[in-house]
Amino acid sequence: MSSWNPQPAGLQEILSTIHESTDMNVTVQRNITQKLNSFTRVPDYIAYLAHILTAMPQEEERIRTIAGYLLKNNARLILSSSLEVAQYVKAAVLRAFDDGSVMIRNAAGQDIVSFLGVLEPRNWPECLSQLVNMLDLSDLDKQEAAFNVLEKACEDYPRKLDVEIGGTRPLDFMIPKFLSLADHPSSKMRSHAVACLSYFVPVNCQSLFLHIDSFIACLFRRASDDDPSVRRHVCQALVLLLAARPEKLMPEMDHVAEYMLYSTKDKNENVALEACEFWLTFAEDVELAPFLQPLLGKVAPVLLDCMIYGEDDLLWLEGDAEDAEIPDKETDIKPRHYGGKSHGYERDANGEPTEAPKARIGAYGEETIDSDEDDDYLDDDEFVDEMSTEWNLRKCAAAALDVLAVRFSGDLLNVLLAPLKDKLWSNDWLQRESGILALGAMAEGKSCCIEAIEPHLPTLVPYLINTLNDSKPLVRSITCWTLGRYASWTTQPISDEHKQKYFIPTMEGLLRMVLDNNKRVQEAGCSAFATLEEDAGIELAPYLEPVLRNLVFAFDKYQHKNMLILYDAVGTLADAVGRELSNPTYVEILMPPLTNRWAKLKDDDVDLIPLLECLASVTIAMGQAFLPYAPPVFERCCSIIHTSLLQYQQFQQNPELDEPDKSFLVVALDLLSGLTQGLGMALDVLINQSQPNLLTLLTVCLKHPQAPVRQSAYALVGDMAMGCFSILRPFMPGIMSELILQLDPEPKVEFVSASNNAAWSVGEVALRYGRDDAEFQQWVNPLISRLIPILLHPKAPRSLHENAAVSIGRIGLMHPGIVAPHLPEFAQAWCQALYEIRDNEEKDSAFRGLCTMVQANPAGIAKSLLWFCNSIVRWNQPSPELNNMFQTLLQGFKQHDEAGWAAQVAAFPPVIQERLATRYGV
């Protein structure tokens, strides 16, 4: 037993604080929180909490339980505690787990889960042993309590349990034990047993897989269990097995599928949801598609029936209210995440675009975004649930249908066409709503399912536009979402007839929904209209005046939450129509409400962030027309940057302060980028008058510890190089010393976008210095020595390869004598990085650089000639200057050694030979 004993004064202080914590006064709570945080610096704080939980029966159970919860929250402190404190705490929580009070046992159980996770079972084997032994007790309550703790441990850290301790693997004993307890008379024990077993499937636990056949047999026995909790865990286990060991289920798939279809229709929604996850998992695994296809006729209609709103949803949604004038509760506004702008290139059809689309609200709860390089958006576990209460059967079924549409396209439509028509034309609005949701879900995978459904769209789109008049707000809102999903079809500039029948009515219908009297419909309409803007692009230009007047009217109508979506719609419109927005009529319509909002918001108001994002797009689109509005915007951005940097400096000096929100700094830099792109040298006076000088602040931002700040700062460097280089140039020595350090061949995931922007901006800077500039020359070798390893690094992200290649090309264009000797080292990788990029000016200048280097060092391309020629013929429309360079080089190679050239070209793929001959006569 540990020799630790509490000091009376210390015990009394902690006990008093816990007593005070039951006071609900906000000020008291804040003080209590600070006091409890200060206790964590007391070396034996957790021992005091354990003592209160275990050894003070004279205290109220509520007080002892609070001590138990505080103990759980501070479990990590045991790692830095003395041996006697650790021993005391471990013994105390095991003792409390045997307490006569249920409340104390429950608190102790949570403590055990936390401490066992922190210490790991290998360092507290006696705890694991005690829990497993308790499963054999005759006292059912204690059996269930122990199993409850074990289930949480198996769920939270199965890998930590799958270890050898003292020469044996506890799971070799525990797994058979769980299998036998799956047939226990108590449904709670059966449920715990199946759950515990299932958690070891995803971690490839060999102790379980030794008994895999017994486990599957156990699941089949329990499949018809009377208790829904047991059935839910059976479904969960089958989902996990399908993902980890599908070959074990395939021989029995007919039976498993029938069971899962039956369970998907279970009256208990928790069981049905778990079963529905099976179809989502099945659909997501492309290798299982041949096994799923024969089941499509049974599965898809069941999923369709699962997409009807449940009674609980309808109670929560309050769907019929005209609530446009009711202010939002602050709890309705979820936190939003902002990342800086990142520079990437569009690829040809066989490559994927580098930039993800903006997040939009989906119909079944998740934000509709999927990006590899940006984890600022909400993931499945955190998503902002805008259309229902939580992840549920309806959303799971819709998500499964979504994936099935990608996987089976036309086959899915053939199966669903009849039941879908029944729902769409049903008299029951709930049926109609679910049919419209299904129709939207099936629009996923625009190149596949939409092709199958396209022949029906001339009927379906007018149906959807007409349904925007439905009396039920939930029907109107889901219709908005579905119309957004088909915007790529309605906005196609196929013919004037197509525009008149589909595009204009869709646009007008969604604009009406933007101004609906129901806030949910406003939200869905505004979000769908933003999607339409992205797809329509410049096609919206003739309609800008009515579009702007509608959106501006919404500024007066919207409550807090939808205002944030409205900013996105305005910014997206500016991105879509570009310079068309500079028309004075449009400027006069749009700028007053934006400046009005701007004036109302303080510098630390989080609503300023989306407004700044919106303005960044507007400034780029309006160009010089924005100049009258620029001074206050510019000054405020500089002020926000200065204040943010001072706050971060204070935080670094005193880490106990809350870390400042980087979002203000990021969006202020992005808005300055927008101003620079829109106004260029017209910013000269503003920049020179800024106090402290903007360029001084910018240089500090390049050193900021947070990657998104550096990312936006490098974007601003590149934009200033393009728009007002003479202002930037005097500050380049300080900027370049930071920029070179940012070029990392294998950046951490969160640093990728900052490295991307640094690599891109240096190419822009090189071009502006000009040919063989003496000042820039000092940086050429340090830059090339970092850019080439990035280009050659197999694990560097594709976007970073592309930006590095473009900048190498541009630096080579300006300093061929220094870069050309390195050609043999990077030529092949360079061509591989850029051949799929769509034609644009940046790619053109980079290729002119490559050609200039090849002219200076023809031998440098010799070993990469195939890749060089492939990248040449992949151009669609090179500039006349670049095309002449290609012609000159290729003719030069041929004339230098005609026989050798012919032999090399003969080995090229036929398509390259053909294009070289057709375009360049070689």
mmCIF file of C-alpha atoms in Angstrom, residues 28-273:
data_model
loop_
_atom_site.group_PDB
_atom_site.id
_atom_site.type_symbol
_atom_site.label_atom_id
_atom_site.label_comp_id
_atom_site.label_asym_id
_atom_site.label_seq_id
_atom_site.Cartn_x
_atom_site.Cartn_y
_atom_site.Cartn_z
ATOM 1 C CA VAL A 28 -17.927 31.922 -9.866
ATOM 2 C CA GLN A 29 -17.553 29.188 -12.505
ATOM 3 C CA ARG A 30 -14.825 31.163 -14.293
ATOM 4 C CA ASN A 31 -12.896 31.636 -11.041
ATOM 5 C CA ILE A 32 -13.339 27.966 -10.122
ATOM 6 C CA THR A 33 -12.010 26.882 -13.537
ATOM 7 C CA GLN A 34 -8.897 29.034 -13.065
ATOM 8 C CA LYS A 35 -8.403 27.661 -9.549
ATOM 9 C CA LEU A 36 -8.804 24.027 -10.665
ATOM 10 C CA ASN A 37 -6.336 24.644 -13.496
ATOM 11 C CA SER A 38 -3.834 26.026 -10.985
ATOM 12 C CA PHE A 39 -4.164 22.847 -8.882
ATOM 13 C CA THR A 40 -2.768 20.791 -11.774
ATOM 14 C CA ARG A 41 0.645 22.232 -10.887
ATOM 15 C CA VAL A 42 0.429 20.590 -7.439
ATOM 16 C CA PRO A 43 2.501 17.370 -7.762
ATOM 17 C CA ASP A 44 0.037 15.175 -5.849
ATOM 18 C CA TYR A 45 -3.226 16.824 -6.990
ATOM 19 C CA ILE A 46 -4.609 13.558 -8.442
ATOM 20 C CA ALA A 47 -3.938 11.754 -5.140
ATOM 21 C CA TYR A 48 -6.116 14.312 -3.311
ATOM 22 C CA LEU A 49 -8.909 13.746 -5.863
ATOM 23 C CA ALA A 50 -8.591 9.966 -5.476
ATOM 24 C CA HIS A 51 -8.689 10.386 -1.687
ATOM 25 C CA ILE A 52 -11.910 12.449 -1.844
ATOM 26 C CA LEU A 53 -13.497 9.884 -4.177
ATOM 27 C CA THR A 54 -12.510 6.824 -2.150
ATOM 28 C CA ALA A 55 -11.774 7.669 1.477
ATOM 29 C CA MET A 56 -14.286 10.374 2.445
ATOM 30 C CA PRO A 57 -17.684 8.643 2.824
ATOM 31 C CA GLN A 58 -18.808 11.526 5.059
ATOM 32 C CA GLU A 59 -18.963 13.784 1.991
ATOM 33 C CA GLU A 60 -22.001 13.897 -0.304
ATOM 34 C CA GLU A 61 -21.879 11.414 -3.168
ATOM 35 C CA ARG A 62 -22.218 14.324 -5.578
ATOM 36 C CA ILE A 63 -18.996 15.942 -4.257
ATOM 37 C CA ARG A 64 -17.083 12.657 -4.376
ATOM 38 C CA THR A 65 -18.350 12.032 -7.909
ATOM 39 C CA ILE A 66 -17.145 15.485 -9.062
ATOM 40 C CA ALA A 67 -13.710 14.576 -7.638
ATOM 41 C CA GLY A 68 -13.890 11.368 -9.698
ATOM 42 C CA TYR A 69 -14.652 13.252 -12.906
ATOM 43 C CA LEU A 70 -11.844 15.743 -12.237
ATOM 44 C CA LEU A 71 -9.566 12.746 -11.709
ATOM 45 C CA LYS A 72 -10.563 11.342 -15.090
ATOM 46 C CA ASN A 73 -9.911 14.678 -16.816
ATOM 47 C CA ASN A 74 -6.441 14.897 -15.264
ATOM 48 C CA ALA A 75 -5.450 11.251 -15.792
ATOM 49 C CA ARG A 76 -2.336 12.176 -17.778
ATOM 50 C CA LEU A 77 -0.806 13.727 -14.641
ATOM 51 C CA ILE A 78 -0.098 10.200 -13.390
ATOM 52 C CA LEU A 79 2.730 9.948 -15.939
ATOM 53 C CA SER A 80 4.656 12.720 -14.181
ATOM 54 C CA SER A 81 3.660 11.746 -10.620
ATOM 55 C CA SER A 82 5.923 10.187 -7.997
ATOM 56 C CA LEU A 83 5.759 6.411 -7.537
ATOM 57 C CA GLU A 84 3.905 6.690 -4.215
ATOM 58 C CA VAL A 85 1.269 9.045 -5.689
ATOM 59 C CA ALA A 86 0.757 6.749 -8.704
ATOM 60 C CA GLN A 87 0.418 3.667 -6.469
ATOM 61 C CA TYR A 88 -2.032 5.434 -4.173
ATOM 62 C CA VAL A 89 -4.221 6.629 -7.068
ATOM 63 C CA LYS A 90 -4.310 3.209 -8.785
ATOM 64 C CA ALA A 91 -5.216 1.401 -5.560
ATOM 65 C CA ALA A 92 -7.807 4.049 -4.652
ATOM 66 C CA VAL A 93 -9.761 3.909 -7.925
ATOM 67 C CA LEU A 94 -9.872 0.092 -7.835
ATOM 68 C CA ARG A 95 -11.195 0.341 -4.277
ATOM 69 C CA ALA A 96 -13.802 2.929 -5.304
ATOM 70 C CA PHE A 97 -14.920 0.578 -8.088
ATOM 71 C CA ASP A 98 -16.147 -1.733 -5.296
ATOM 72 C CA ASP A 99 -18.002 1.059 -3.438
ATOM 73 C CA GLY A 100 -21.589 0.548 -2.281
ATOM 74 C CA SER A 101 -22.795 3.597 -4.248
ATOM 75 C CA VAL A 102 -23.630 3.280 -7.966
ATOM 76 C CA MET A 103 -22.582 6.926 -8.571
ATOM 77 C CA ILE A 104 -19.148 6.327 -7.042
ATOM 78 C CA ARG A 105 -18.695 3.049 -8.948
ATOM 79 C CA ASN A 106 -19.584 4.754 -12.213
ATOM 80 C CA ALA A 107 -17.112 7.603 -11.596
ATOM 81 C CA ALA A 108 -14.406 5.092 -10.606
ATOM 82 C CA GLY A 109 -15.149 3.057 -13.754
ATOM 83 C CA GLN A 110 -14.502 6.106 -15.943
ATOM 84 C CA ASP A 111 -11.293 6.784 -14.006
ATOM 85 C CA ILE A 112 -10.116 3.206 -14.614
ATOM 86 C CA VAL A 113 -10.752 3.519 -18.373
ATOM 87 C CA SER A 114 -8.723 6.753 -18.468
ATOM 88 C CA PHE A 115 -5.815 5.554 -16.308
ATOM 89 C CA LEU A 116 -5.605 2.191 -18.073
ATOM 90 C CA GLY A 117 -5.378 4.079 -21.372
ATOM 91 C CA VAL A 118 -2.754 6.548 -20.163
ATOM 92 C CA LEU A 119 -0.595 3.983 -18.351
ATOM 93 C CA GLU A 120 -1.322 1.212 -20.906
ATOM 94 C CA PRO A 121 -2.384 -2.260 -19.712
ATOM 95 C CA ARG A 122 1.198 -3.554 -19.839
ATOM 96 C CA ASN A 123 2.031 -1.121 -16.998
ATOM 97 C CA TRP A 124 -1.083 -1.871 -14.924
ATOM 98 C CA PRO A 125 -1.728 -5.593 -15.489
ATOM 99 C CA GLU A 126 -3.315 -6.090 -12.066
ATOM 100 C CA CYS A 127 -6.175 -3.767 -13.098
ATOM 101 C CA LEU A 128 -6.863 -5.705 -16.298
ATOM 102 C CA SER A 129 -6.684 -8.965 -14.351
ATOM 103 C CA GLN A 130 -9.149 -7.707 -11.729
ATOM 104 C CA LEU A 131 -11.643 -6.580 -14.392
ATOM 105 C CA VAL A 132 -11.505 -9.908 -16.252
ATOM 106 C CA ASN A 133 -11.859 -11.896 -13.000
ATOM 107 C CA MET A 134 -14.927 -9.843 -12.081
ATOM 108 C CA LEU A 135 -16.688 -11.284 -15.148
ATOM 109 C CA ASP A 136 -16.934 -14.586 -13.206
ATOM 110 C CA LEU A 137 -18.585 -13.067 -10.114
ATOM 111 C CA SER A 138 -22.066 -14.197 -9.146
ATOM 112 C CA ASP A 139 -23.127 -10.581 -8.537
ATOM 113 C CA LEU A 140 -24.620 -9.517 -11.889
ATOM 114 C CA ASP A 141 -24.311 -5.780 -11.140
ATOM 115 C CA LYS A 142 -20.565 -6.112 -10.559
ATOM 116 C CA GLN A 143 -20.188 -8.343 -13.615
ATOM 117 C CA GLU A 144 -21.911 -5.744 -15.779
ATOM 118 C CA ALA A 145 -19.918 -2.862 -14.258
ATOM 119 C CA ALA A 146 -16.616 -4.632 -15.051
ATOM 120 C CA PHE A 147 -17.759 -5.494 -18.570
ATOM 121 C CA ASN A 148 -18.862 -1.901 -19.119
ATOM 122 C CA VAL A 149 -15.329 -0.677 -18.283
ATOM 123 C CA LEU A 150 -13.773 -3.355 -20.493
ATOM 124 C CA GLU A 151 -16.041 -2.392 -23.397
ATOM 125 C CA LYS A 152 -14.992 1.270 -23.179
ATOM 126 C CA ALA A 153 -11.328 0.199 -23.013
ATOM 127 C CA CYS A 154 -11.736 -2.115 -26.030
ATOM 128 C CA GLU A 155 -13.435 0.685 -27.952
ATOM 129 C CA ASP A 156 -10.943 3.427 -27.021
ATOM 130 C CA TYR A 157 -7.611 1.601 -27.289
ATOM 131 C CA PRO A 158 -7.854 -1.954 -28.681
ATOM 132 C CA ARG A 159 -4.213 -1.878 -29.857
ATOM 133 C CA LYS A 160 -2.966 -1.202 -26.322
ATOM 134 C CA LEU A 161 -4.768 -4.345 -25.169
ATOM 135 C CA ASP A 162 -3.377 -6.458 -28.032
ATOM 136 C CA VAL A 163 0.058 -6.895 -26.399
ATOM 137 C CA GLU A 164 2.167 -9.429 -24.582
ATOM 138 C CA ILE A 165 2.423 -8.950 -20.806
ATOM 139 C CA GLY A 166 4.794 -11.130 -18.795
ATOM 140 C CA GLY A 167 5.163 -13.673 -21.582
ATOM 141 C CA THR A 168 1.435 -14.115 -22.269
ATOM 142 C CA ARG A 169 -1.161 -12.260 -24.334
ATOM 143 C CA PRO A 170 -4.179 -11.381 -22.162
ATOM 144 C CA LEU A 171 -6.395 -11.391 -25.265
ATOM 145 C CA ASP A 172 -5.630 -15.089 -25.823
ATOM 146 C CA PHE A 173 -7.655 -15.650 -22.641
ATOM 147 C CA MET A 174 -10.080 -12.702 -22.966
ATOM 148 C CA ILE A 175 -11.383 -13.425 -26.493
ATOM 149 C CA PRO A 176 -12.640 -16.984 -25.694
ATOM 150 C CA LYS A 177 -14.087 -15.539 -22.481
ATOM 151 C CA PHE A 178 -16.013 -12.897 -24.433
ATOM 152 C CA LEU A 179 -17.210 -15.528 -26.927
ATOM 153 C CA SER A 180 -18.665 -17.651 -24.125
ATOM 154 C CA LEU A 181 -20.287 -14.614 -22.470
ATOM 155 C CA ALA A 182 -22.037 -13.746 -25.758
ATOM 156 C CA ASP A 183 -24.572 -16.440 -24.736
ATOM 157 C CA HIS A 184 -25.036 -15.099 -21.177
ATOM 158 C CA PRO A 185 -28.628 -14.936 -19.854
ATOM 159 C CA SER A 186 -28.269 -11.166 -19.271
ATOM 160 C CA SER A 187 -28.809 -9.090 -22.419
ATOM 161 C CA LYS A 188 -26.403 -6.418 -21.110
ATOM 162 C CA MET A 189 -23.653 -9.022 -20.777
ATOM 163 C CA ARG A 190 -24.378 -10.357 -24.279
ATOM 164 C CA SER A 191 -24.273 -6.827 -25.680
ATOM 165 C CA HIS A 192 -20.938 -6.036 -23.980
ATOM 166 C CA ALA A 193 -19.465 -9.335 -25.219
ATOM 167 C CA VAL A 194 -20.351 -8.800 -28.881
ATOM 168 C CA ALA A 195 -19.244 -5.151 -28.699
ATOM 169 C CA CYS A 196 -15.861 -6.006 -27.149
ATOM 170 C CA LEU A 197 -15.185 -8.648 -29.782
ATOM 171 C CA SER A 198 -16.105 -6.316 -32.637
ATOM 172 C CA TYR A 199 -13.630 -3.615 -31.597
ATOM 173 C CA PHE A 200 -10.693 -5.942 -32.273
ATOM 174 C CA VAL A 201 -11.676 -6.530 -35.912
ATOM 175 C CA PRO A 202 -10.308 -3.258 -37.401
ATOM 176 C CA VAL A 203 -6.918 -3.620 -35.638
ATOM 177 C CA ASN A 204 -6.289 -7.028 -37.245
ATOM 178 C CA CYS A 205 -6.092 -8.729 -33.839
ATOM 179 C CA GLN A 206 -4.680 -12.220 -34.278
ATOM 180 C CA SER A 207 -6.104 -13.418 -30.940
ATOM 181 C CA LEU A 208 -9.567 -12.760 -32.399
ATOM 182 C CA PHE A 209 -8.810 -14.028 -35.893
ATOM 183 C CA LEU A 210 -7.681 -17.373 -34.450
ATOM 184 C CA HIS A 211 -11.343 -17.744 -33.433
ATOM 185 C CA ILE A 212 -12.843 -15.984 -36.478
ATOM 186 C CA ASP A 213 -15.161 -18.862 -37.399
ATOM 187 C CA SER A 214 -16.430 -19.104 -33.813
ATOM 188 C CA PHE A 215 -16.921 -15.323 -33.828
ATOM 189 C CA ILE A 216 -18.981 -15.402 -37.041
ATOM 190 C CA ALA A 217 -21.025 -18.336 -35.708
ATOM 191 C CA CYS A 218 -21.604 -16.344 -32.514
ATOM 192 C CA LEU A 219 -22.841 -13.360 -34.590
ATOM 193 C CA PHE A 220 -25.289 -15.576 -36.490
ATOM 194 C CA ARG A 221 -26.588 -16.991 -33.161
ATOM 195 C CA ARG A 222 -27.107 -13.519 -31.771
ATOM 196 C CA ALA A 223 -28.582 -12.088 -35.014
ATOM 197 C CA SER A 224 -32.146 -12.719 -33.850
ATOM 198 C CA ASP A 225 -31.526 -11.685 -30.235
ATOM 199 C CA ASP A 226 -34.548 -10.159 -28.490
ATOM 200 C CA ASP A 227 -32.489 -7.222 -27.267
ATOM 201 C CA PRO A 228 -31.983 -4.391 -29.818
ATOM 202 C CA SER A 229 -28.646 -3.403 -28.241
ATOM 203 C CA VAL A 230 -27.275 -6.902 -28.969
ATOM 204 C CA ARG A 231 -28.613 -6.795 -32.548
ATOM 205 C CA ARG A 232 -27.063 -3.360 -33.031
ATOM 206 C CA HIS A 233 -23.643 -4.681 -32.004
ATOM 207 C CA VAL A 234 -24.087 -7.727 -34.267
ATOM 208 C CA CYS A 235 -24.703 -5.362 -37.199
ATOM 209 C CA GLN A 236 -21.731 -3.243 -36.148
ATOM 210 C CA ALA A 237 -19.495 -6.329 -36.031
ATOM 211 C CA LEU A 238 -20.619 -7.416 -39.508
ATOM 212 C CA VAL A 239 -19.857 -3.926 -40.853
ATOM 213 C CA LEU A 240 -16.360 -4.065 -39.360
ATOM 214 C CA LEU A 241 -15.791 -7.596 -40.704
ATOM 215 C CA LEU A 242 -16.895 -6.500 -44.166
ATOM 216 C CA ALA A 243 -14.271 -3.747 -44.085
ATOM 217 C CA ALA A 244 -11.447 -5.853 -42.592
ATOM 218 C CA ARG A 245 -12.064 -9.485 -43.625
ATOM 219 C CA PRO A 246 -14.663 -9.499 -46.428
ATOM 220 C CA GLU A 247 -13.489 -12.930 -47.653
ATOM 221 C CA LYS A 248 -14.886 -14.444 -44.440
ATOM 222 C CA LEU A 249 -18.364 -13.075 -45.172
ATOM 223 C CA MET A 250 -18.533 -13.713 -48.922
ATOM 224 C CA PRO A 251 -19.387 -17.456 -48.666
ATOM 225 C CA GLU A 252 -22.363 -16.514 -46.475
ATOM 226 C CA MET A 253 -23.176 -13.236 -48.266
ATOM 227 C CA ASP A 254 -26.682 -14.298 -49.323
ATOM 228 C CA HIS A 255 -27.625 -14.889 -45.677
ATOM 229 C CA VAL A 256 -25.716 -11.836 -44.418
ATOM 230 C CA ALA A 257 -27.343 -9.608 -47.049
ATOM 231 C CA GLU A 258 -30.843 -10.866 -46.213
ATOM 232 C CA TYR A 259 -30.190 -10.293 -42.528
ATOM 233 C CA MET A 260 -28.807 -6.796 -43.132
ATOM 234 C CA LEU A 261 -31.729 -5.878 -45.387
ATOM 235 C CA TYR A 262 -34.111 -7.104 -42.690
ATOM 236 C CA SER A 263 -32.169 -5.175 -40.028
ATOM 237 C CA THR A 264 -32.090 -2.008 -42.139
ATOM 238 C CA LYS A 265 -35.891 -2.038 -41.747
ATOM 239 C CA ASP A 266 -35.704 -2.748 -37.975
ATOM 240 C CA LYS A 267 -38.176 -0.725 -35.894
ATOM 241 C CA ASN A 268 -35.309 0.256 -33.597
ATOM 242 C CA GLU A 269 -33.501 3.056 -35.444
ATOM 243 C CA ASN A 270 -30.137 2.322 -33.769
ATOM 244 C CA VAL A 271 -30.221 -1.208 -35.218
ATOM 245 C CA ALA A 272 -31.397 0.071 -38.600
ATOM 246 C CA LEU A 273 -28.657 2.720 -38.694
#
